[in-house]
Tab-separated table of C-alpha atoms in Angstrom:
chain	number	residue	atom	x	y	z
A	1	UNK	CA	0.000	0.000	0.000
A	2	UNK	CA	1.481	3.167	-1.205
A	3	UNK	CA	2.178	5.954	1.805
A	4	UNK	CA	0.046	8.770	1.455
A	5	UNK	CA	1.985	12.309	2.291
A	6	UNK	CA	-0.217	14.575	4.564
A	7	UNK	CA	-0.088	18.284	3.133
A	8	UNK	CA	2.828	20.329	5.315
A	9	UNK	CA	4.675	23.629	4.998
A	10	UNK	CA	7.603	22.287	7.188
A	11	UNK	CA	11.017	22.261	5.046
A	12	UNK	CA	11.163	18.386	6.429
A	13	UNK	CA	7.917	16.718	5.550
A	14	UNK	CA	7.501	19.016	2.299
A	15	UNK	CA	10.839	17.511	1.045
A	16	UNK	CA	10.502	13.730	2.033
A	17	UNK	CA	7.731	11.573	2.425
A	18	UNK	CA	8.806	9.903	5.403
A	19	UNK	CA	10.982	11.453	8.295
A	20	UNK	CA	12.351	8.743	11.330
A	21	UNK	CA	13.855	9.984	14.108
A	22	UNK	CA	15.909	6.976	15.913
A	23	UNK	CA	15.471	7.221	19.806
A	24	UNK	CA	16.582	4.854	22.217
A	25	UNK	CA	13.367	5.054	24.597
A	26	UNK	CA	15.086	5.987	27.860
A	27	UNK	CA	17.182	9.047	26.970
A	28	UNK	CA	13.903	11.111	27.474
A	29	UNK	CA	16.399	14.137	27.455
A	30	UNK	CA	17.221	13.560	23.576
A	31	UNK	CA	13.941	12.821	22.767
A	32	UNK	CA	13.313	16.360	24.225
A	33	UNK	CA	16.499	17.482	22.062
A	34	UNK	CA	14.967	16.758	19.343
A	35	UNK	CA	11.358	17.710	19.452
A	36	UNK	CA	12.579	21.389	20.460
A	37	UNK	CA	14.733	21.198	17.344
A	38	UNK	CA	12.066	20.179	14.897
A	39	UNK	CA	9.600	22.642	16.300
A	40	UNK	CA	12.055	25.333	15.590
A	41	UNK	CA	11.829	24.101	11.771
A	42	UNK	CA	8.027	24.457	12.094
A	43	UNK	CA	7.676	20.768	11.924
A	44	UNK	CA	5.531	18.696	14.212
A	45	UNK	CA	6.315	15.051	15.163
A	46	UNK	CA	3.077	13.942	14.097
A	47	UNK	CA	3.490	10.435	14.614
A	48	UNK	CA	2.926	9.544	10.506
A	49	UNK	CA	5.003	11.467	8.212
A	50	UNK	CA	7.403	12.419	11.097
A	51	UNK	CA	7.664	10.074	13.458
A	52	UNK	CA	9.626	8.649	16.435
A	53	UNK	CA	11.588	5.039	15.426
A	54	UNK	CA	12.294	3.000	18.560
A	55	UNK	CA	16.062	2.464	18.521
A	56	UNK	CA	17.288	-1.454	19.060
A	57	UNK	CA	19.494	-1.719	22.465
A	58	UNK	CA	20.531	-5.746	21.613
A	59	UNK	CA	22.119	-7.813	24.609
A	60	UNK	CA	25.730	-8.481	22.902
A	61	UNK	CA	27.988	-6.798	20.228
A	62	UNK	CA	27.329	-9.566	17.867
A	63	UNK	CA	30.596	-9.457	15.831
A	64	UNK	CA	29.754	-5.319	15.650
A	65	UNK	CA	32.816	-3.217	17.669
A	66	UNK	CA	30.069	-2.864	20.675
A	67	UNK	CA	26.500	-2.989	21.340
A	68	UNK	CA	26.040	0.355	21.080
A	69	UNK	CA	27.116	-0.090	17.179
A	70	UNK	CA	25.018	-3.112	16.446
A	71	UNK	CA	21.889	-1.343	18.299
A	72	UNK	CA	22.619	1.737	15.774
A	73	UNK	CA	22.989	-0.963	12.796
A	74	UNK	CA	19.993	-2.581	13.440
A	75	UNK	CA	18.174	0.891	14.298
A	76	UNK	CA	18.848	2.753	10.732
A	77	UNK	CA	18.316	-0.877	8.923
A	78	UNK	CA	14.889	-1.299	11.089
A	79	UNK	CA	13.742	2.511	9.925
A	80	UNK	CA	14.594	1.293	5.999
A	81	UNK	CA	12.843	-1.297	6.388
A	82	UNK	CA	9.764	0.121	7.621
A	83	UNK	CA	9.968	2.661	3.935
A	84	UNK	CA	10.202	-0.212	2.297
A	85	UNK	CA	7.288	-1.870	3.417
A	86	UNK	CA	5.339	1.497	3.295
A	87	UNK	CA	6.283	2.577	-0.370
A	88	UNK	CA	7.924	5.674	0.513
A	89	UNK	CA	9.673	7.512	-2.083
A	90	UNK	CA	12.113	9.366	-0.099
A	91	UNK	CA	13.160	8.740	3.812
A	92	UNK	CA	14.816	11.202	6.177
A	93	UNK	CA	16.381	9.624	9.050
A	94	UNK	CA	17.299	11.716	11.821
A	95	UNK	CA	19.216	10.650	15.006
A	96	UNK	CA	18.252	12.220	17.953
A	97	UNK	CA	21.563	14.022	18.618
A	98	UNK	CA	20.946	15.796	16.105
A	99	UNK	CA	20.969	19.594	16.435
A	100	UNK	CA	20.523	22.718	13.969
A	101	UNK	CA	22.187	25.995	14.967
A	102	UNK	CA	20.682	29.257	13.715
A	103	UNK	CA	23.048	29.306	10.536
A	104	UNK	CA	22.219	25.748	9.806
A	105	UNK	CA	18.201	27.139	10.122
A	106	UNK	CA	19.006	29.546	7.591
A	107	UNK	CA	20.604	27.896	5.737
A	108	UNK	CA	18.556	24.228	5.634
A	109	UNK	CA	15.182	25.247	3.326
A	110	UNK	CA	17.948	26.879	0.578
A	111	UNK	CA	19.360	23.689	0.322
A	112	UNK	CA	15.996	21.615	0.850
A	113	UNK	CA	14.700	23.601	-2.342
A	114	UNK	CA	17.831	23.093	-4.463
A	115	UNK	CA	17.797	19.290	-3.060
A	116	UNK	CA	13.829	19.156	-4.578
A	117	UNK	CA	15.066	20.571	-7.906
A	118	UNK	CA	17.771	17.743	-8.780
A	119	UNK	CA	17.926	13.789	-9.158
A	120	UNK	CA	19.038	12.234	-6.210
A	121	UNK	CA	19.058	9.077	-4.094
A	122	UNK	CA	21.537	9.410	-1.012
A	123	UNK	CA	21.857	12.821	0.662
A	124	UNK	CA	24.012	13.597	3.482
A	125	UNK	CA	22.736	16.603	5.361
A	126	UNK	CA	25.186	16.855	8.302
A	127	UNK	CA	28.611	15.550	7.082
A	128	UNK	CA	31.107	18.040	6.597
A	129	UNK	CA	31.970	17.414	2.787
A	130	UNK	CA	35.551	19.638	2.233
A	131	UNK	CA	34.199	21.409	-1.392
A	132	UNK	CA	33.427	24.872	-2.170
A	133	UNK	CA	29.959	24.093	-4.532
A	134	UNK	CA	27.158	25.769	-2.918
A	135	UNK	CA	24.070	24.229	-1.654
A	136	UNK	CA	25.014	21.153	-2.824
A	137	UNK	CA	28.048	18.873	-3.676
A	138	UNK	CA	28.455	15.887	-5.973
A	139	UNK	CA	29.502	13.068	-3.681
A	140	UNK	CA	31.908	10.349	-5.266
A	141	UNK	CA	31.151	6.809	-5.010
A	142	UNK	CA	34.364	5.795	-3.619
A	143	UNK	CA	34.553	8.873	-1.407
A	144	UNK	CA	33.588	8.140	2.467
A	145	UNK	CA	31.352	10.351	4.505
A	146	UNK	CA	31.384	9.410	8.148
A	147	UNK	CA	28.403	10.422	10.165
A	148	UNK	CA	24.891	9.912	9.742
A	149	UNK	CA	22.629	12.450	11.638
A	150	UNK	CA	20.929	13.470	8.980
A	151	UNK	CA	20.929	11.375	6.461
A	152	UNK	CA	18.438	10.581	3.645
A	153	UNK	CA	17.692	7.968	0.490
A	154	UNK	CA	15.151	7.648	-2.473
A	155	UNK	CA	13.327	4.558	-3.225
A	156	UNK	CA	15.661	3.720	-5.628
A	157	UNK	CA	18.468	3.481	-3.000
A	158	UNK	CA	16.057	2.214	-0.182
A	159	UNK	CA	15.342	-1.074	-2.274
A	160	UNK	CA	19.185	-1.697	-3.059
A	161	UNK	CA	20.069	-0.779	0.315
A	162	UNK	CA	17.820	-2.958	2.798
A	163	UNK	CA	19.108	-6.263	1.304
A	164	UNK	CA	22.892	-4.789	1.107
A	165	UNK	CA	22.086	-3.907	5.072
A	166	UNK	CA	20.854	-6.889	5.848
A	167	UNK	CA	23.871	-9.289	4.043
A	168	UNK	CA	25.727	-7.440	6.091
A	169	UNK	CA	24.652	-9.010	9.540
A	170	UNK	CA	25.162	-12.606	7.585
A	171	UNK	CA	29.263	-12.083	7.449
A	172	UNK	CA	31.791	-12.430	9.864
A	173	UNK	CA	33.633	-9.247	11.241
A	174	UNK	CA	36.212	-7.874	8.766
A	175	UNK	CA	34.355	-9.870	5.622
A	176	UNK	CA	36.048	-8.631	2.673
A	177	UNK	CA	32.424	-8.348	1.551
A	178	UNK	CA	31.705	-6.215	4.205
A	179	UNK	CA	31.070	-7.400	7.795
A	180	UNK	CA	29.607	-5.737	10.531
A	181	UNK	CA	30.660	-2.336	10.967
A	182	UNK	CA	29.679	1.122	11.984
A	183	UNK	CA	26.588	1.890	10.191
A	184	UNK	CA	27.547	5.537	8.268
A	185	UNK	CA	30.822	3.261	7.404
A	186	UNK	CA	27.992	0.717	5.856
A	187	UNK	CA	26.546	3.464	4.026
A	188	UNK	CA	29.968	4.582	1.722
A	189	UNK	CA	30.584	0.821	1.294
A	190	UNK	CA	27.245	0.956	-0.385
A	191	UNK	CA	27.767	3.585	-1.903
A	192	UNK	CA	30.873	2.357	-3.295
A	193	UNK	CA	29.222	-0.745	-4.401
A	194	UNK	CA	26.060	1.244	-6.055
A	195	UNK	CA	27.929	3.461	-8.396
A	196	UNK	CA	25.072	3.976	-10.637
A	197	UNK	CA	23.347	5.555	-7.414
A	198	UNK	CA	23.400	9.807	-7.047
A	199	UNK	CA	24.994	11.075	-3.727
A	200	UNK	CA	24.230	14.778	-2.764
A	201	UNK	CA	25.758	16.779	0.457
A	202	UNK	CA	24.598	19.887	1.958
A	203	UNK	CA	27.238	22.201	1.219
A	204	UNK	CA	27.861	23.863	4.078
A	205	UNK	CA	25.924	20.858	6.431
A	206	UNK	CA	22.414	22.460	7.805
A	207	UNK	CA	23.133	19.843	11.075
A	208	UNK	CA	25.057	18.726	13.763
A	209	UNK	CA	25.325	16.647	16.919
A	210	UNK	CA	24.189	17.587	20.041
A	211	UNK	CA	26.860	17.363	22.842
A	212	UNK	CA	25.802	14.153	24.665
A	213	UNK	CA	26.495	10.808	26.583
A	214	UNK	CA	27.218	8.446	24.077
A	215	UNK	CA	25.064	5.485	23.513
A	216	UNK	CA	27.455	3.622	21.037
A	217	UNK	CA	31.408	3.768	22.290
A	218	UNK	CA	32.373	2.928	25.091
A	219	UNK	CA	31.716	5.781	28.367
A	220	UNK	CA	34.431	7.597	29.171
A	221	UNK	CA	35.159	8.221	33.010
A	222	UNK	CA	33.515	11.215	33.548
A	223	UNK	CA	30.290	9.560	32.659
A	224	UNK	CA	30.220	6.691	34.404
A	225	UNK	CA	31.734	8.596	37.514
A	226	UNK	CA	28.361	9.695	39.463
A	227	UNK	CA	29.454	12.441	41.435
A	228	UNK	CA	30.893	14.181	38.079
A	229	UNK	CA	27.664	13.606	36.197
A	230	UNK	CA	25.630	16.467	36.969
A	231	UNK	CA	28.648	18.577	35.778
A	232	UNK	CA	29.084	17.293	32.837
A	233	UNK	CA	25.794	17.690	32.073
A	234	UNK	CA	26.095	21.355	32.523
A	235	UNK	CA	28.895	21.490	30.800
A	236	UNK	CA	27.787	19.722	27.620
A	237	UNK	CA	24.504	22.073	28.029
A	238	UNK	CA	26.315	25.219	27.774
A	239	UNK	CA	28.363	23.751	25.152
A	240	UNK	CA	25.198	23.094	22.711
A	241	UNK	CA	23.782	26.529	23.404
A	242	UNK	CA	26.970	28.455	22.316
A	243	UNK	CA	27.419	26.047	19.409
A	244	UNK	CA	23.690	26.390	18.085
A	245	UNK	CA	22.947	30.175	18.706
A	246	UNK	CA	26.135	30.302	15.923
């Protein structure tokens, strides 16, 4: 059944016809993040075209670097799937780190509307892509771009990709086929494999990451150190403010 688009004046759901936003369902403070950050767009999570996907915590690293990696694997490759199923002819996944700073605002519907105007079928919106081409850059297949934010795909790519995704988690670690790995690294392996497939970044990127405990590596002491937790916290707060009034 094909998904039918609600009408929206949001730069988000007016762009793609599906927008996932991958939340583990304990960090209630990122889930805040990133409802305050999507209201500032003008967009409302209304729980169809933009949406809330519950992240995948799993209970071992299965041959992934840690869990934290496999749970973000599985969560991105759970969200494609889902488009899939539904039809969709564009996705937007969103992590909920993710953060847009007032020149980012600006600067995200200019792009948005050039992105609408040209043939695409992966678009990186918050990797920091090192050319000068304004709103938008040509990304090589062979080229990697780590991070993945804000990160997008037609239905061209989502039908190649969800198999490629999911041969993945049949391999042993360091496959020379590709075994399980980080999954933005899974994402320029495809890439690399899919030639034939168009590759756009936002020239400058219109997002970032929020500073936040990490649920992927490893914590670092100050995290898991109890009595230094509430400063970090304040810390990391004041951190995101001065980076996103910028």
């Amino acid at each position: 059944m094909a998904w039918a688009q609600p009408r929206s004046i949001d730069p988000l759901s007016s762009t793609f016809d599906m927008v996932r936003i991958i939340n583990l369902p304990h960090r209630s403070d990122r889930r805040k993040g990133a409802i305050a950050t999507l209201r500032n767009l003008g967009a409302e999570i209304d729980g169809r075209t933009i949406a809330f996907h519950d992240a995948t915590r799993p209970d071992s690293p299965g041959g992934f670097p840690t869990i934290g990696t496999r749970g973000c694997f599985l969560s991105h490759l759970g969200a494609l799937q889902a488009a899939k199923r539904a039809g969709v002819k564009s996705l937007l996944i969103l992590e909920d780190d993710v953060a847009i700073s007032r020149s980012e605002m600006a600067q995200l519907p200019v792009t948005l509307a050039a992105l609408a105007r040209e043939p695409w079928d992966v678009f990186y919106g918050g990797s920091p892509a090192t050319r000068n081409a304004s709103p938008l850059s040509v990304v090589a297949p062979d080229e990697e771009l780590l991070l993945a934010h804000f990160i997008a795909f037609s239905q061209r790519a989502i039908d190649a990709l969800v198999p490629y995704l999911e041969a993945i988690l049949t391999r042993e670690p360091g496959s020379p086929e590709g075994g399980p790995m980080h999954v933005d690294g899974a994402y320029s392996w495809f890439r690399a494999a899919r030639p034939d497939l168009r590759a756009l970044a936002a020239t400058p990127h219109i997002a970032h990451q929020q500073s936040s405990r990490t649920d992927i590596h490893a914590l670092g002491a100050s995290d898991t150190t109890t009595v230094l937790q509430p400063f970090l916290q304040v810390a990391r707060t004041i951190k995101n403010a001065i980076r996103n009034r910028n």
